[in-house]
Coordinates of C-alpha atoms in Angstrom, one line a residue:
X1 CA 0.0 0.0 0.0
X2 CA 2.6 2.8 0.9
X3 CA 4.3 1.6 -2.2
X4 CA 0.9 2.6 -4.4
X5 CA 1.2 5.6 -2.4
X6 CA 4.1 7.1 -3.1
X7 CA 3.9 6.1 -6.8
X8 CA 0.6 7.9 -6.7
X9 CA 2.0 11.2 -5.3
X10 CA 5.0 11.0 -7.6
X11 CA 2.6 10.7 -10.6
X12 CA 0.2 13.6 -9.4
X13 CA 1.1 14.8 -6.2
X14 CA -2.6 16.6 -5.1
X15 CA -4.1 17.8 -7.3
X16 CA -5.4 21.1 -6.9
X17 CA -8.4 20.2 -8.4
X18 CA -9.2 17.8 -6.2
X19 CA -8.1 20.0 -2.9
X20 CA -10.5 22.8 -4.0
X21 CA -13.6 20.0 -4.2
X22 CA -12.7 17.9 -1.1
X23 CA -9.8 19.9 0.9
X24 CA -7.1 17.3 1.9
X25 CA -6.7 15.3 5.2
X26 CA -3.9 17.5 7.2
X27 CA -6.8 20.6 6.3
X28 CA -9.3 18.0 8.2
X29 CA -7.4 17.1 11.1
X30 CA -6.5 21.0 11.6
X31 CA -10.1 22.2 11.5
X32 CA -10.7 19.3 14.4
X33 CA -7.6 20.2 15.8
X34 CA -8.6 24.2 16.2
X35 CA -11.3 24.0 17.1
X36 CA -10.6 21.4 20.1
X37 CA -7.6 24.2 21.4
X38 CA -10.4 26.5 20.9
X39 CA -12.8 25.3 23.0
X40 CA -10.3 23.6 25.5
X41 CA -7.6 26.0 25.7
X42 CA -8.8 28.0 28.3
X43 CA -8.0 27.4 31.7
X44 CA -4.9 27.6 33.2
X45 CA -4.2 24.9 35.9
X46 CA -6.1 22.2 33.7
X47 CA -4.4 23.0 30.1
X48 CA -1.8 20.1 30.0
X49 CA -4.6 17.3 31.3
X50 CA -7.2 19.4 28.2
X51 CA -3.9 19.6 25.7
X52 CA -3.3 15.7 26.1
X53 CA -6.8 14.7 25.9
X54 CA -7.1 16.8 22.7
X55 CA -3.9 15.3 21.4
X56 CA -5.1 11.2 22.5
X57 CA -8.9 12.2 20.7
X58 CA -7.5 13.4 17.4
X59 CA -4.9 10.5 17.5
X60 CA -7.3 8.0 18.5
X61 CA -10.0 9.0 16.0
X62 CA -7.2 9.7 13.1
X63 CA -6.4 5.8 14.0
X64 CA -9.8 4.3 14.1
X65 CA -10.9 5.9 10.9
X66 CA -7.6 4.5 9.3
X67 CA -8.3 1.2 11.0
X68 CA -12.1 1.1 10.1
X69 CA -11.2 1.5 6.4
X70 CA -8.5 -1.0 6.3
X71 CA -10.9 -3.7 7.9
X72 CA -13.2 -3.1 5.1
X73 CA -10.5 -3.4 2.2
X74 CA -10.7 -6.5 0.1
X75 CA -7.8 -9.1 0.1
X76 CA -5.4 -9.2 -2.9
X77 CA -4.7 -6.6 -5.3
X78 CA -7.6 -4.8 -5.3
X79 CA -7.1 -4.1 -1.4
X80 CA -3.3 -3.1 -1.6
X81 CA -4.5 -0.8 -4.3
X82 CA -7.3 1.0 -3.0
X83 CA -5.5 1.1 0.6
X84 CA -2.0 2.5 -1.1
X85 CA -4.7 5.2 -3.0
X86 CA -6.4 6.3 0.1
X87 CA -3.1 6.6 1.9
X88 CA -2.2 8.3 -1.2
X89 CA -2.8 12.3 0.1
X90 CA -1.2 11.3 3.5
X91 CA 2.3 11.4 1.5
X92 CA 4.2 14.9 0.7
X93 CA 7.2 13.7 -1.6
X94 CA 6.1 15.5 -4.5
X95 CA 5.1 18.6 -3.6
X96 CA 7.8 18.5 -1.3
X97 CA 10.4 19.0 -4.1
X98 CA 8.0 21.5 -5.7
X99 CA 8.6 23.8 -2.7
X100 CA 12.3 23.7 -2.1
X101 CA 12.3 23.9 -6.3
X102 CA 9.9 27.5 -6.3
X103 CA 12.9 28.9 -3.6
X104 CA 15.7 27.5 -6.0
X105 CA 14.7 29.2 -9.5
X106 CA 14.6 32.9 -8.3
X107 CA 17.8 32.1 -6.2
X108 CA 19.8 31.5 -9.4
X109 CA 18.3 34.3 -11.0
X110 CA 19.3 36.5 -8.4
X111 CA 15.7 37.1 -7.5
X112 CA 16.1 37.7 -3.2
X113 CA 12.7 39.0 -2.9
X114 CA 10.9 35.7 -4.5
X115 CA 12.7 33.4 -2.8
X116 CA 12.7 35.1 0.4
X117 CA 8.5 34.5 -0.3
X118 CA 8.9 31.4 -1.6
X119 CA 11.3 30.2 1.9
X120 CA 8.0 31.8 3.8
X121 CA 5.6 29.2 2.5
X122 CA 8.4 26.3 4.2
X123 CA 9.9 27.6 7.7
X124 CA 8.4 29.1 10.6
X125 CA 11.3 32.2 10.8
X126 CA 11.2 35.5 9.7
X127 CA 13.0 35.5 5.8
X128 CA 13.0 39.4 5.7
X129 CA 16.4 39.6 6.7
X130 CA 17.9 36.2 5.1
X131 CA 20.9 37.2 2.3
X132 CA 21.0 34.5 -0.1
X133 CA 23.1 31.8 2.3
X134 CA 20.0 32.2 4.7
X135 CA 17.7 31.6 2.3
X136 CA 19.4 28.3 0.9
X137 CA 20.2 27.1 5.0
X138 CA 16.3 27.7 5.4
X139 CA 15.2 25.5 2.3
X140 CA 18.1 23.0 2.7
X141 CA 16.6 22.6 6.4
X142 CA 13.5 22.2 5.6
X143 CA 14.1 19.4 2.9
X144 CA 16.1 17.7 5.3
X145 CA 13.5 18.2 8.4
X146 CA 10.4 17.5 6.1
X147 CA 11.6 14.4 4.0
X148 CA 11.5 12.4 7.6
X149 CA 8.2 14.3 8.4
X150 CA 6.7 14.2 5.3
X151 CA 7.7 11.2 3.4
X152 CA 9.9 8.8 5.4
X153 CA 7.8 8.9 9.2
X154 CA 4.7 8.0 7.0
X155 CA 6.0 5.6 5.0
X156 CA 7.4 3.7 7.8
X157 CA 5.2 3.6 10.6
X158 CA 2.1 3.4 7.3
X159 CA 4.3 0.0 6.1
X160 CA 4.6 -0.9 10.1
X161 CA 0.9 -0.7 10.8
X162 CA -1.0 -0.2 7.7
X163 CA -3.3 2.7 7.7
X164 CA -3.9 2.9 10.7
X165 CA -0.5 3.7 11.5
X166 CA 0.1 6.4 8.8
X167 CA -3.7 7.9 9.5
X168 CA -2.1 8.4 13.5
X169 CA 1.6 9.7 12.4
X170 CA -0.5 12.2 10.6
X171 CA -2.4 13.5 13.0
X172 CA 0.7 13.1 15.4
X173 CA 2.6 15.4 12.7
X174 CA -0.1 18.0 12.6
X175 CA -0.9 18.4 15.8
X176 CA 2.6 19.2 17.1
X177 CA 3.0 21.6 14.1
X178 CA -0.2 23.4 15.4
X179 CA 0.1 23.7 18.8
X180 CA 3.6 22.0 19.3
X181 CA 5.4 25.2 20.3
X182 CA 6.6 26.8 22.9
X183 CA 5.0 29.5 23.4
X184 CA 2.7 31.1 26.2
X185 CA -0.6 29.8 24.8
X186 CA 0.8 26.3 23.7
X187 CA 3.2 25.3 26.0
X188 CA 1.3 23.6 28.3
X189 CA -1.9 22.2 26.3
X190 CA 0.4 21.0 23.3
X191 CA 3.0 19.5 25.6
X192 CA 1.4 16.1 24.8
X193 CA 1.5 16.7 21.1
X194 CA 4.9 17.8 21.5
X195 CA 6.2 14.5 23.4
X196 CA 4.1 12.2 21.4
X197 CA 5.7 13.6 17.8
X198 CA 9.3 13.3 19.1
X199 CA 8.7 9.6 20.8
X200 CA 7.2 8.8 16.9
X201 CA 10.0 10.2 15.0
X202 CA 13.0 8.6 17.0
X203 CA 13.3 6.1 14.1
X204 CA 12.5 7.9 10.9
X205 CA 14.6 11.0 11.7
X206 CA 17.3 8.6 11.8
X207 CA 16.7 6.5 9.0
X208 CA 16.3 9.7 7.0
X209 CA 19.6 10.7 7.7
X210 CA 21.5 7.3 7.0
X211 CA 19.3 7.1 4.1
X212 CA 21.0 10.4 2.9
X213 CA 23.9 9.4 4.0
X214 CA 23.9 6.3 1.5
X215 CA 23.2 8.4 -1.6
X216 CA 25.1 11.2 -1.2
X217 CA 28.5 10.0 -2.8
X218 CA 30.4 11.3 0.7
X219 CA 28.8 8.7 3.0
X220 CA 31.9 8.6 5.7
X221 CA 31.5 12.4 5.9
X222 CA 27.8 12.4 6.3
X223 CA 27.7 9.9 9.0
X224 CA 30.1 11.8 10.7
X225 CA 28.8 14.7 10.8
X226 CA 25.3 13.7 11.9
X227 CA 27.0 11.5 15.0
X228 CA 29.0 14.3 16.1
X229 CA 26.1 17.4 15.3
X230 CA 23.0 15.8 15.6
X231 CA 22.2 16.0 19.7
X232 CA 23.4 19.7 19.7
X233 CA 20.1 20.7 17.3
X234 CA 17.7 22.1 19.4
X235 CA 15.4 18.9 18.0
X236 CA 15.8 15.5 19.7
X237 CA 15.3 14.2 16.1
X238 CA 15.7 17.3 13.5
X239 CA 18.9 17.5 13.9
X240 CA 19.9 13.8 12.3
X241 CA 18.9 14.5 8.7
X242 CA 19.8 18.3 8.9
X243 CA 23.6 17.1 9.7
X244 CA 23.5 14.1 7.2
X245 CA 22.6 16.9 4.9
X246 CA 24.9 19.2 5.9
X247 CA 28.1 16.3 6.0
X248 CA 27.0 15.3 2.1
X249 CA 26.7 18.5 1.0
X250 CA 29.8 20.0 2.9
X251 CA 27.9 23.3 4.2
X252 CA 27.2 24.4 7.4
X253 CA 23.1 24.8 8.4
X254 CA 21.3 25.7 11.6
X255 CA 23.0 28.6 13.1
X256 CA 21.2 31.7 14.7
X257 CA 17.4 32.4 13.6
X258 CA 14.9 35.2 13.9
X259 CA 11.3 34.1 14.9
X260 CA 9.2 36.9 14.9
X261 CA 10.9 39.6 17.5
X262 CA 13.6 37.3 18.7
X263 CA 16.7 36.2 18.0
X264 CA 17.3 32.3 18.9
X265 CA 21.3 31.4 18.9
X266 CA 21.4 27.8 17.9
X267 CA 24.6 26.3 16.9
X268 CA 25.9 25.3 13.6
X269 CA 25.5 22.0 12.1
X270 CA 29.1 21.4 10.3
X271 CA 30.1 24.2 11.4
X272 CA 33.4 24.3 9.8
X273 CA 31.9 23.8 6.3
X274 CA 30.9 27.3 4.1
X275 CA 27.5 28.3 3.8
X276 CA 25.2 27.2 1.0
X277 CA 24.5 28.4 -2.0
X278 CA 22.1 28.3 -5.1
X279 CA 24.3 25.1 -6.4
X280 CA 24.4 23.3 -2.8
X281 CA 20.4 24.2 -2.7
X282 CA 20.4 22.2 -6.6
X283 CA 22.3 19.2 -5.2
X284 CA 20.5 18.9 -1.9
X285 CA 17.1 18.4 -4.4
X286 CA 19.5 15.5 -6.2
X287 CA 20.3 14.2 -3.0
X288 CA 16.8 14.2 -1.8
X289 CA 15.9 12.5 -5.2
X290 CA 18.2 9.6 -5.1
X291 CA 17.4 9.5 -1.4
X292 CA 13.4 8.8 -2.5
X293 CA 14.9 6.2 -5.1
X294 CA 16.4 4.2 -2.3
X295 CA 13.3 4.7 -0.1
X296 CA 11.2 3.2 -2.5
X297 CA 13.3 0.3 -3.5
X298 CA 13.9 -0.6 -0.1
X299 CA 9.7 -0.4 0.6
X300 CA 10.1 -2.8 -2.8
X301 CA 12.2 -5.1 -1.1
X302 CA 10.1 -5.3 2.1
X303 CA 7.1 -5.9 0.2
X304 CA 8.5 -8.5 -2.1
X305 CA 9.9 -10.5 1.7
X306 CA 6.4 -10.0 2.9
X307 CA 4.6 -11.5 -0.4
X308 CA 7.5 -13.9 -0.4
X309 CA 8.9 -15.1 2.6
X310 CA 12.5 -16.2 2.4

């Protein structure tokens, strides 16, 4: 099934046609999800009891629908099919590239403004003040960050536990990028959604960055780098594909970031490397290419032992 997925999204990614008649899951799971920290996000002394029974209800319900739909597949063909097409919108590979691509082309033509715009619509910081090396660290980050949240988490825990599993990484994912922060209003009521997305991504984040690793041509520097950078990101799993990145592409990421008003001093990731550029942005996409080549080969392989028991 996660194999029909991602051949699905690579074909047509979601097609805007289809978003504007039915929306797409994530949109779904946010509207529950807002209006839950609406409604619940009010008092005080009770907000991280409210915050994790929000967080356990969307889970829960994300993972019965997935499990209510698989039950009702039928066997064979027909049922890996229709379950890899329904798990189909839950996978981001394509549009994924599109993104870090729409920062790349005004980048090389020395268009800062656009790809300052286009960097917005990936990264929570402020791009207003990024020079061109900030803008390619943002999108470079956010390939690495996303292709384990986006593509690889899915996949794995969707080919682990079937739909069930990739319907509840989902709603895992989106809850901790909605109310996942530390802020005032969030940090108590999404503390649940917070813990629950770093226990979940312990094993993709990793695999995402040995994965990169593998494909990047430079796989003693990349290892490397991630074991020696990787626990200094401000991420308990972030950090693993960022500094695999960063150790195949030889280029420093991370660093200090603006978030609205204020200035966050993280540290570097490689930091003896020089800062990207348009070309390091143009072979991270290669690297994240080849790196969804040996994904889906190695989801072939799985699924060829399963059908096929040596």
């Amino acid at each position: 099934m996660m194999l029909v997925a991602l051949a699905l999204d690579l074909a047509l990614g979601w097609p805007k046609a289809l978003y504007d008649r039915i929306g797409h899951p994530v949109t779904w799971l946010g509207a529950l999800i807002a209006g839950l920290e609406q409604r619940w996000n009010t008092d005080r002394p009770a907000r991280r009891m409210r915050g994790t029974a929000a967080a356990l209800l969307v889970i829960g319900l994300a993972a019965l629908v997935g499990l209510g739909v698989q039950l009702a597949l039928p066997s064979g063909w027909v049922g890996i099919v229709l379950g890899g097409a329904i798990a189909w919108p839950l996978v981001a590979m394509r549009s994924m590239h599109t993104h870090v691509a729409a920062v790349l082309h005004p980048l090389q033509d020395d268009d800062l403004p656009a790809a300052r715009q286009a960097v917005s619509m990936i990264v929570g910081r402020d791009p207003a003040q990024l020079d061109p090396a900030g803008v390619s660290r943002a999108a470079l980050e956010s390939l690495a960050e996303n292709t384990s949240d986006g593509i690889v988490a899915p996949l794995f825990w969707g080919a682990v536990l079937g739909l069930p599993g990739i319907a509840a990484y989902k709603a895992i994912n989106t809850l901790d990028s909605m109310i996942g922060h530390k802020t005032a209003r969030y940090l108590e009521f999404g503390w649940a959604s917070a813990r629950i997305d770093d226990l979940v991504n312990l094993i993709p984040a990793r695999l995402t960055g040995l994965i990169f690793a593998l494909v990047s041509g430079r796989a003693k520097a990349s290892l490397a780098c991630m074991w020696r950078d990787a626990r200094q990101h401000r991420s308990p799993n972030a950090g693993w594909p960022e500094a695999a990145m960063a150790g195949a592409l030889a280029v420093r990421l991370s660093g200090p970031r603006i978030y609205g008003a204020e200035v966050t001093q993280e540290p570097w990731v490689n930091s003896g490397a020089a800062d990207p550029g348009p070309a390091d942005l143009r072979r991270g996409l290669g690297l994240y290419a080849r790196s969804m080549v040996l994904l889906a080969i190695s989801l072939c392989c799985i699924a060829i032992w399963t059908i096929w028991p040596l």
